């Protein structure tokens, strides 16, 4: 219902813990915001009856809570001390295909292997075409299946070498959790587009897209999986008592010109504020974006009317709460009288809305999710802080609702620059012509008119990068392509969404 971009996936993995599947379930639950259409867990153990290593899997469409809704799934099916899990969001066409639900699991000449992927391969089309010429049959429309084919077709003898061989051939954004009969393997692409962290619990190791997955299970954050790193965590890591620096770690050879390009949008909107990603807390960065917004657009330059009451700053909950607090506190620090208040209430229990297409129904969806607090808004100069504007439809309906509360004026401030280009590295954006900044050729005054506000202001692209680097002074760099059209890795568009679809 939201017109925000959506992430494709959240991943989790754990090695050598007696409750591997259950902890994966909790981890996935805390990563639910990274994918809501399907969820799955694969475990690994030696089956005494069958006298071989097995990899049971359980996955389905739906939220984590509804997919894993029976205790017997954990007791009878997902046995074993190592597991990987995956939450998936997909676009409408491919979401109908159950073969796209991850983790994928296959058996081939070197044993069992399962994989969960967060990201998008930028050379997927080339790889798919070359496999298609060789007569390879695909089960899914997912880039991830290509990685399994590359592993299975590698001429290398050892499984780990096959995996490293495959990883050297793929490009773009890929954070992976791979489960083999011997180990959990965590992988982050050389550009480090998506976050992936290493945690520790009871002598076992776990990996997750965001550290909020560690907090929920009581694991401690150890470090990030480095850009280009392949970390091998054996299934008996706790039994062997291995320390983190005793784990095997490899580097995927970087392609010429590859530098780190971590997704800056993870900080702006996508990751949870209570997570640490790319080595810094999201909350801290988002607060700094609000402060940078205040320095570029102090409130005394924004408001026009004298109302006799303090101007009120409200956020669009939940993702812009921290930026709005940062904006208010920096203004107060600069001596501008204002206050932060809760002017919009979000209903968290929004499931399916049974309404027909059309403008009225879209408006109803926004009303179902948000409701303004009249006492906070009436008669005041209202500054709405949001983290981003994509199509602009939600912003428009929100502003309509706020206007009904009779504010003196409404100004809209955005803690990121206008979005002008789609993402090809694992975030689902609408097409360029659907982006409101493109519809009005970047004319901010025209966009403000369309949304229905007295004025609209964005954080500048430089302001965004500087604010992030100020709060996280690591040498790693960021991708800003959706704001600047400067793509750090050339994109060879992947399979068309409906192509190769099972019916
Ligand atoms: Fe992130 Fe935008 Fe780059 Fe995609 S294009 S990786 S959303 S910064």
Coordinates of C-alpha atoms and ligand atoms in Angstrom, one line a residue:
X1 CA 0.0 0.0 0.0
X2 CA 2.9 2.2 0.5
X3 CA 4.4 4.0 -2.4
X4 CA 7.9 3.6 -0.9
X5 CA 10.5 1.5 -2.6
X6 CA 10.6 -2.0 -1.2
X7 CA 13.6 -4.2 -0.5
X8 CA 13.7 -7.6 -2.1
X9 CA 14.9 -9.6 0.8
X10 CA 16.2 -10.2 4.3
X11 CA 18.6 -13.1 5.1
X12 CA 19.7 -14.9 8.3
X13 CA 22.0 -17.8 8.9
X14 CA 23.3 -19.7 12.0
X15 CA 25.9 -22.5 12.5
X16 CA 26.1 -25.0 15.3
X17 CA 23.3 -24.1 17.7
X18 CA 20.8 -26.5 19.2
X19 CA 17.9 -24.2 18.2
X20 CA 19.1 -23.2 14.8
X21 CA 15.7 -23.2 13.1
X22 CA 13.9 -21.5 16.0
X23 CA 16.5 -18.7 16.2
X24 CA 16.3 -18.3 12.4
X25 CA 12.5 -17.9 12.7
X26 CA 13.0 -15.1 15.3
X27 CA 15.7 -13.5 13.2
X28 CA 13.5 -13.5 10.1
X29 CA 10.6 -12.1 12.2
X30 CA 12.7 -9.1 13.1
X31 CA 13.7 -8.7 9.4
X32 CA 10.1 -8.9 8.2
X33 CA 10.3 -5.3 6.9
X34 CA 12.8 -6.5 4.3
X35 CA 10.3 -8.8 2.6
X36 CA 6.7 -9.7 3.3
X37 CA 5.6 -12.0 0.5
X38 CA 7.3 -15.3 1.4
X39 CA 9.5 -16.8 4.1
X40 CA 11.6 -20.0 4.3
X41 CA 14.2 -21.9 6.4
X42 CA 16.5 -24.7 5.4
X43 CA 18.5 -26.7 8.0
X44 CA 21.3 -29.3 7.7
X45 CA 22.0 -32.4 9.7
X46 CA 23.2 -36.0 9.5
X47 CA 20.2 -38.3 9.3
X48 CA 21.1 -41.5 11.2
X49 CA 18.3 -43.5 9.6
X50 CA 19.1 -42.5 6.0
X51 CA 22.8 -42.6 6.8
X52 CA 23.5 -39.3 5.0
X53 CA 23.5 -35.6 5.3
X54 CA 20.1 -34.0 4.6
X55 CA 18.7 -30.5 4.2
X56 CA 15.0 -30.2 5.1
X57 CA 13.2 -27.1 4.0
X58 CA 10.0 -25.3 4.9
X59 CA 8.8 -22.3 3.0
X60 CA 5.6 -20.7 1.8
X61 CA 4.0 -17.4 0.8
X62 CA 3.1 -15.2 3.7
X63 CA 4.6 -13.4 6.7
X64 CA 7.0 -15.3 9.0
X65 CA 4.4 -15.6 11.7
X66 CA 1.9 -17.3 9.4
X67 CA 4.3 -19.5 7.5
X68 CA 5.9 -21.0 10.6
X69 CA 2.7 -21.3 12.6
X70 CA 3.1 -24.8 14.1
X71 CA 5.6 -26.1 16.7
X72 CA 6.0 -29.4 14.8
X73 CA 7.7 -27.5 11.9
X74 CA 10.6 -26.9 14.2
X75 CA 10.4 -30.2 16.1
X76 CA 9.8 -32.6 13.3
X77 CA 11.0 -31.0 10.1
X78 CA 13.6 -28.3 10.6
X79 CA 16.0 -30.4 12.7
X80 CA 19.7 -29.7 12.8
X81 CA 22.2 -27.3 14.3
X82 CA 22.7 -25.1 11.3
X83 CA 20.2 -23.2 9.3
X84 CA 19.6 -20.4 6.8
X85 CA 16.5 -18.3 6.4
X86 CA 15.1 -15.8 3.9
X87 CA 12.2 -13.3 3.7
X88 CA 11.2 -12.3 0.2
X89 CA 9.4 -9.5 -1.4
X90 CA 8.8 -9.8 -5.1
X91 CA 7.0 -7.9 -7.8
X92 CA 3.5 -9.0 -8.6
X93 CA 4.2 -11.3 -11.6
X94 CA 7.0 -13.4 -10.1
X95 CA 5.3 -13.5 -6.7
X96 CA 2.8 -16.1 -8.1
X97 CA 5.6 -18.6 -8.7
X98 CA 6.2 -20.8 -5.7
X99 CA 9.5 -21.8 -7.2
X100 CA 10.8 -18.3 -6.5
X101 CA 10.5 -18.7 -2.7
X102 CA 13.9 -18.9 -1.1
X103 CA 16.1 -20.4 0.2
X104 CA 16.7 -22.5 -2.9
X105 CA 18.0 -26.0 -2.2
X106 CA 19.4 -28.6 -4.6
X107 CA 21.4 -31.8 -4.5
X108 CA 24.2 -32.2 -7.1
X109 CA 27.5 -34.1 -7.5
X110 CA 29.2 -32.4 -4.5
X111 CA 26.2 -32.9 -2.1
X112 CA 23.4 -30.7 -0.9
X113 CA 23.5 -26.9 -1.1
X114 CA 21.0 -24.2 -0.2
X115 CA 21.2 -20.5 -0.8
X116 CA 19.4 -17.3 0.2
X117 CA 20.1 -14.0 -1.6
X118 CA 19.5 -10.3 -0.9
X119 CA 20.2 -8.1 -3.9
X120 CA 20.1 -8.2 -7.7
X121 CA 22.8 -9.5 -10.1
X122 CA 23.6 -6.8 -12.7
X123 CA 24.9 -9.3 -15.3
X124 CA 22.0 -11.8 -14.8
X125 CA 20.8 -11.4 -18.3
X126 CA 24.2 -12.4 -19.9
X127 CA 24.5 -15.4 -17.6
X128 CA 20.9 -16.5 -18.2
X129 CA 21.3 -16.2 -22.0
X130 CA 24.5 -18.2 -22.0
X131 CA 22.9 -21.0 -19.9
X132 CA 19.8 -20.9 -22.1
X133 CA 22.0 -21.5 -25.2
X134 CA 23.4 -24.6 -23.5
X135 CA 19.9 -25.9 -22.9
X136 CA 19.8 -25.3 -19.1
X137 CA 16.2 -25.4 -17.8
X138 CA 15.3 -22.9 -15.1
X139 CA 12.8 -23.5 -12.4
X140 CA 12.4 -19.9 -11.3
X141 CA 12.7 -16.4 -12.6
X142 CA 15.2 -15.5 -9.8
X143 CA 18.8 -14.4 -10.3
X144 CA 19.7 -16.6 -7.4
X145 CA 19.1 -19.8 -9.3
X146 CA 21.8 -18.7 -11.7
X147 CA 24.4 -18.8 -8.8
X148 CA 23.4 -22.4 -8.1
X149 CA 23.8 -23.3 -11.8
X150 CA 27.3 -21.6 -11.9
X151 CA 28.3 -23.6 -8.8
X152 CA 27.0 -26.9 -10.2
X153 CA 28.7 -26.3 -13.6
X154 CA 32.1 -25.3 -12.2
X155 CA 34.9 -27.5 -13.3
X156 CA 36.6 -27.2 -9.9
X157 CA 36.7 -30.4 -7.8
X158 CA 36.1 -29.1 -4.2
X159 CA 32.8 -27.6 -3.4
X160 CA 34.3 -24.5 -1.8
X161 CA 36.3 -23.8 -4.9
X162 CA 33.1 -24.3 -7.0
X163 CA 31.4 -21.6 -4.9
X164 CA 34.4 -19.2 -5.2
X165 CA 34.5 -19.9 -8.9
X166 CA 30.8 -19.0 -9.3
X167 CA 31.1 -15.9 -7.1
X168 CA 33.9 -14.6 -9.3
X169 CA 31.5 -14.6 -12.3
X170 CA 28.6 -12.7 -10.9
X171 CA 28.3 -8.9 -10.7
X172 CA 26.0 -6.5 -8.9
X173 CA 24.5 -6.7 -5.5
X174 CA 24.6 -9.9 -3.6
X175 CA 24.6 -10.8 0.1
X176 CA 24.3 -14.5 0.4
X177 CA 23.8 -17.1 3.0
X178 CA 24.9 -20.5 1.7
X179 CA 24.4 -23.8 3.5
X180 CA 26.5 -26.8 2.5
X181 CA 26.8 -30.2 4.1
X182 CA 29.9 -28.9 6.0
X183 CA 29.4 -25.2 6.6
X184 CA 27.4 -22.0 6.6
X185 CA 29.0 -19.5 4.2
X186 CA 28.3 -15.8 4.3
X187 CA 29.0 -13.7 1.2
X188 CA 29.0 -10.0 0.5
X189 CA 29.6 -8.6 -3.0
X190 CA 32.8 -6.5 -3.6
X191 CA 30.8 -3.3 -3.8
X192 CA 29.1 -4.1 -0.5
X193 CA 25.7 -2.8 -1.7
X194 CA 23.6 -4.6 1.0
X195 CA 24.4 -4.9 4.6
X196 CA 25.4 -8.2 6.2
X197 CA 26.6 -8.6 9.8
X198 CA 28.3 -11.4 11.8
X199 CA 27.0 -12.1 15.3
X200 CA 27.9 -14.6 18.1
X201 CA 25.6 -16.5 20.5
X202 CA 26.6 -19.4 22.9
X203 CA 29.8 -20.1 21.0
X204 CA 27.9 -20.3 17.7
X205 CA 28.0 -17.7 14.9
X206 CA 25.1 -16.1 13.1
X207 CA 24.8 -13.7 10.2
X208 CA 21.9 -11.3 9.3
X209 CA 21.0 -8.5 7.0
X210 CA 20.6 -6.2 10.0
X211 CA 21.7 -6.4 13.6
X212 CA 18.1 -6.2 14.9
X213 CA 18.0 -9.9 14.1
X214 CA 20.8 -10.4 16.7
X215 CA 19.0 -8.4 19.4
X216 CA 15.9 -10.5 19.2
X217 CA 17.8 -13.7 19.9
X218 CA 20.3 -12.3 22.3
X219 CA 23.4 -12.6 20.0
X220 CA 26.2 -10.0 20.2
X221 CA 27.4 -8.1 17.1
X222 CA 30.9 -9.1 16.1
X223 CA 31.6 -7.2 12.9
X224 CA 30.3 -6.7 9.4
X225 CA 31.0 -9.2 6.7
X226 CA 33.4 -7.1 4.6
X227 CA 32.7 -6.1 1.1
X228 CA 33.9 -8.9 -1.1
X229 CA 34.3 -11.3 1.8
X230 CA 33.4 -15.0 1.8
X231 CA 33.3 -16.3 5.4
X232 CA 33.2 -20.0 6.0
X233 CA 31.7 -21.1 9.4
X234 CA 31.9 -24.9 9.8
X235 CA 28.9 -26.8 11.2
X236 CA 30.9 -27.7 14.3
X237 CA 32.2 -24.2 15.0
X238 CA 31.0 -24.1 18.6
X239 CA 32.2 -27.7 19.3
X240 CA 35.6 -26.8 18.0
X241 CA 35.5 -23.5 20.0
X242 CA 36.8 -21.5 17.0
X243 CA 37.3 -17.8 17.5
X244 CA 36.3 -15.4 14.8
X245 CA 39.8 -15.0 13.4
X246 CA 40.1 -18.8 13.1
X247 CA 37.3 -18.9 10.5
X248 CA 38.3 -19.3 6.9
X249 CA 37.8 -16.0 5.0
X250 CA 38.3 -15.4 1.3
X251 CA 38.1 -12.4 -1.0
X252 CA 36.1 -12.3 -4.2
X253 CA 38.5 -10.7 -6.6
X254 CA 37.1 -7.2 -7.3
X255 CA 36.3 -6.3 -10.9
X256 CA 38.5 -3.5 -12.4
X257 CA 37.4 -0.2 -10.9
X258 CA 35.3 -1.7 -8.2
X259 CA 35.1 0.5 -5.1
X260 CA 32.6 0.1 -2.2
X261 CA 29.2 1.5 -2.9
X262 CA 27.0 0.7 0.1
X263 CA 23.3 1.5 -0.5
X264 CA 22.7 4.9 1.1
X265 CA 19.0 4.4 0.9
X266 CA 19.3 1.7 3.6
X267 CA 20.2 4.5 5.9
X268 CA 17.6 6.9 4.6
X269 CA 14.6 4.7 4.7
X270 CA 14.9 1.0 4.6
X271 CA 16.8 -0.5 7.5
X272 CA 15.3 -0.4 11.0
X273 CA 16.6 2.5 13.2
X274 CA 17.5 0.0 15.9
X275 CA 19.9 -1.8 13.6
X276 CA 23.6 -1.2 13.0
X277 CA 24.5 -1.5 9.3
X278 CA 27.7 -0.6 7.5
X279 CA 29.3 -0.2 10.9
X280 CA 26.9 2.5 12.3
X281 CA 23.5 2.7 14.0
X282 CA 20.8 3.7 11.5
X283 CA 19.2 5.9 14.2
X284 CA 22.3 8.0 14.5
X285 CA 22.6 8.5 10.8
X286 CA 18.9 9.3 10.3
X287 CA 19.1 11.9 13.1
X288 CA 22.1 13.5 11.4
X289 CA 20.1 13.6 8.1
X290 CA 17.4 15.6 10.0
X291 CA 20.2 17.9 11.4
X292 CA 21.6 18.4 7.9
X293 CA 18.1 19.2 6.7
X294 CA 17.8 21.9 9.4
X295 CA 21.2 23.4 8.3
X296 CA 20.1 23.6 4.7
X297 CA 16.5 24.7 5.4
X298 CA 16.2 26.3 8.9
X299 CA 12.7 26.6 10.1
X300 CA 12.8 30.4 10.1
X301 CA 13.3 30.3 6.3
X302 CA 10.5 27.8 5.9
X303 CA 7.5 29.2 7.7
X304 CA 5.7 32.3 6.4
X305 CA 2.9 33.0 9.0
X306 CA 2.9 34.3 12.5
X307 CA 0.4 32.2 14.5
X308 CA 1.2 33.0 18.1
X309 CA 2.1 29.3 18.7
X310 CA 5.3 27.5 18.2
X311 CA 5.7 25.9 14.7
X312 CA 5.2 22.1 15.0
X313 CA 7.4 19.5 13.4
X314 CA 5.7 16.2 12.7
X315 CA 7.0 13.0 11.1
X316 CA 5.5 10.5 8.8
X317 CA 5.8 7.4 11.1
X318 CA 7.8 5.3 11.5
X319 CA 10.7 5.7 9.1
X320 CA 11.0 9.5 9.4
X321 CA 10.6 9.8 13.2
X322 CA 14.3 10.1 13.9
X323 CA 15.0 12.5 11.1
X324 CA 12.2 14.7 12.3
X325 CA 13.6 14.7 15.8
X326 CA 17.0 15.6 14.4
X327 CA 15.5 18.5 12.4
X328 CA 13.7 19.8 15.5
X329 CA 16.7 19.6 17.8
X330 CA 19.1 21.2 15.4
X331 CA 16.6 24.1 14.9
X332 CA 16.3 24.6 18.6
X333 CA 20.1 24.5 18.9
X334 CA 20.2 27.3 16.2
X335 CA 17.8 29.3 18.4
X336 CA 14.7 28.8 16.3
X337 CA 11.6 28.3 18.4
X338 CA 9.7 25.1 17.4
X339 CA 8.6 21.8 18.8
X340 CA 8.4 18.2 17.7
X341 CA 5.1 16.5 18.3
X342 CA 3.2 13.4 17.2
X343 CA 0.8 14.6 14.6
X344 CA 0.2 11.4 12.7
X345 CA -0.8 8.1 14.2
X346 CA 0.0 5.0 12.3
X347 CA -2.1 1.9 12.5
X348 CA 0.2 -1.1 12.5
X349 CA -2.5 -3.6 11.9
X350 CA -3.0 -2.9 8.2
X351 CA -3.4 -6.2 6.3
X352 CA -5.1 -6.6 3.0
X353 CA -7.6 -3.9 2.1
X354 CA -10.6 -5.2 0.2
X355 CA -11.2 -2.2 -2.0
X356 CA -11.4 -1.8 -5.7
X357 CA -8.8 0.2 -7.8
X358 CA -9.1 3.9 -8.3
X359 CA -8.2 7.2 -6.6
X360 CA -10.9 6.9 -3.8
X361 CA -9.6 3.5 -2.8
X362 CA -5.9 4.6 -2.8
X363 CA -7.0 7.4 -0.5
X364 CA -8.8 5.0 1.7
X365 CA -5.7 2.9 2.0
X366 CA -3.7 5.9 3.3
X367 CA -6.6 6.7 5.7
X368 CA -6.5 3.1 6.9
X369 CA -2.8 3.4 7.7
X370 CA -2.5 7.0 9.1
X371 CA -4.7 9.4 11.1
X372 CA -3.8 13.0 12.0
X373 CA -4.1 14.3 15.5
X374 CA -6.2 17.5 15.2
X375 CA -5.1 19.0 18.5
X376 CA -1.5 19.0 17.4
X377 CA -2.2 20.5 14.0
X378 CA -5.0 23.0 14.3
X379 CA -4.1 26.6 13.9
X380 CA -0.3 25.9 13.7
X381 CA 2.4 26.2 11.1
X382 CA 3.1 22.5 10.4
X383 CA 6.3 21.1 9.1
X384 CA 6.0 17.5 7.9
X385 CA 9.4 15.7 7.7
X386 CA 9.4 12.6 5.5
X387 CA 12.4 10.5 4.5
X388 CA 11.6 10.3 0.8
X389 CA 9.0 10.9 -1.8
X390 CA 8.6 8.3 -4.6
X391 CA 5.4 8.6 -6.6
X392 CA 4.0 11.3 -4.3
X393 CA 0.5 9.8 -4.0
X394 CA 0.8 8.9 -0.3
X395 CA 2.2 12.4 0.5
X396 CA -0.7 14.0 -1.4
X397 CA -3.4 12.0 0.6
X398 CA -1.6 12.7 3.9
X399 CA -1.5 16.4 3.2
X400 CA -5.2 16.4 2.4
X401 CA -5.9 14.7 5.7
X402 CA -3.7 17.2 7.6
X403 CA -5.4 20.1 5.8
X404 CA -8.8 18.9 7.2
X405 CA -7.4 19.7 10.6
X406 CA -7.1 23.4 9.7
X407 CA -3.4 24.2 10.1
X408 CA -2.2 27.7 9.4
X409 CA 0.2 26.4 6.8
X410 CA 1.9 23.1 5.7
X411 CA 5.5 22.7 4.6
X412 CA 7.0 19.4 3.5
X413 CA 10.7 18.7 4.1
X414 CA 12.4 15.6 2.8
X415 CA 15.6 14.2 4.5
X416 CA 16.9 12.9 1.1
X417 CA 17.2 14.3 -2.4
X418 CA 14.5 13.8 -5.1
X419 CA 14.4 10.2 -6.4
X420 CA 15.1 10.3 -10.1
X421 CA 16.3 6.8 -11.1
X422 CA 15.3 3.3 -10.4
X423 CA 17.5 0.9 -8.4
X424 CA 19.0 -2.2 -10.0
X425 CA 20.8 -3.4 -6.9
X426 CA 18.0 -5.0 -4.9
X427 CA 15.4 -2.3 -4.2
X428 CA 12.1 -2.2 -6.0
X429 CA 11.4 1.3 -7.4
X430 CA 8.6 2.3 -9.8
X431 CA 9.6 3.1 -13.4
X432 CA 11.3 6.5 -14.0
X433 CA 8.2 8.0 -15.5
X434 CA 6.2 7.2 -12.3
X435 CA 8.6 9.1 -10.0
X436 CA 7.1 12.4 -9.1
X437 CA 10.4 14.3 -9.5
X438 CA 10.5 13.1 -13.1
X439 CA 6.9 13.9 -13.8
X440 CA 7.5 17.5 -13.1
X441 CA 11.1 17.6 -14.5
X442 CA 12.5 18.3 -11.1
X443 CA 10.4 21.5 -10.7
X444 CA 10.1 21.6 -6.9
X445 CA 7.4 24.3 -6.9
X446 CA 5.2 22.3 -9.3
X447 CA 5.7 19.1 -7.1
X448 CA 4.7 21.1 -4.0
X449 CA 1.6 22.3 -5.8
X450 CA 0.8 18.7 -6.8
X451 CA 1.2 17.4 -3.3
X452 CA -0.8 20.4 -2.0
X453 CA 1.7 22.0 0.4
X454 CA 2.8 25.6 0.8
X455 CA 6.4 24.7 0.2
X456 CA 8.6 21.6 -0.4
X457 CA 12.3 21.3 0.3
X458 CA 14.7 18.4 -0.1
X459 CA 18.1 17.6 1.4
X460 CA 20.7 18.1 -1.3
X461 CA 22.7 15.1 -2.7
X462 CA 25.9 16.5 -1.2
X463 CA 24.1 17.2 2.1
X464 CA 23.0 13.6 2.2
X465 CA 26.4 12.1 1.6
X466 CA 28.2 14.5 3.9
X467 CA 25.7 13.9 6.7
X468 CA 26.1 10.1 6.4
X469 CA 29.9 10.3 6.3
X470 CA 29.9 12.7 9.3
X471 CA 28.0 10.2 11.4
X472 CA 29.9 7.2 10.0
X473 CA 33.4 8.2 9.2
X474 CA 34.4 4.8 7.7
X475 CA 36.5 4.9 4.5
X476 CA 33.7 3.0 2.6
X477 CA 31.8 4.8 0.0
X478 CA 28.1 4.8 -0.9
X479 CA 25.8 4.2 -3.9
X480 CA 23.6 7.2 -4.6
X481 CA 22.3 6.2 -8.0
X482 CA 18.6 6.6 -7.3
X483 CA 19.3 10.2 -6.4
X484 CA 22.0 11.0 -9.0
X485 CA 21.7 8.4 -11.8
X486 CA 25.4 7.6 -11.3
X487 CA 25.3 3.8 -11.3
X488 CA 28.5 2.3 -9.7
X489 CA 28.2 -1.0 -11.5
X490 CA 27.0 -1.1 -15.2
X491 CA 23.6 -2.7 -15.4
X492 CA 22.7 -5.4 -17.9
X493 CA 19.1 -5.8 -17.1
X494 CA 18.0 -9.2 -15.8
X495 CA 15.2 -11.4 -16.9
X496 CA 12.0 -9.6 -17.7
X497 CA 9.7 -10.0 -14.8
X498 CA 7.1 -12.2 -16.6
X499 CA 9.5 -14.1 -18.9
X500 CA 10.2 -17.7 -17.8
X501 CA 7.2 -17.6 -15.5
X502 CA 5.6 -20.9 -14.6
X503 CA 1.8 -20.9 -15.1
Ligands
LIG1 FE1 20.5 2.0 -2.8 FE2 19.5 3.8 -4.5 FE3 21.9 2.6 -5.0 FE4 19.7 1.2 -5.2 S1 20.2 2.9 -6.5 S2 21.6 0.6 -4.2 S3 18.4 2.1 -3.6 S4 21.3 4.0 -3.3

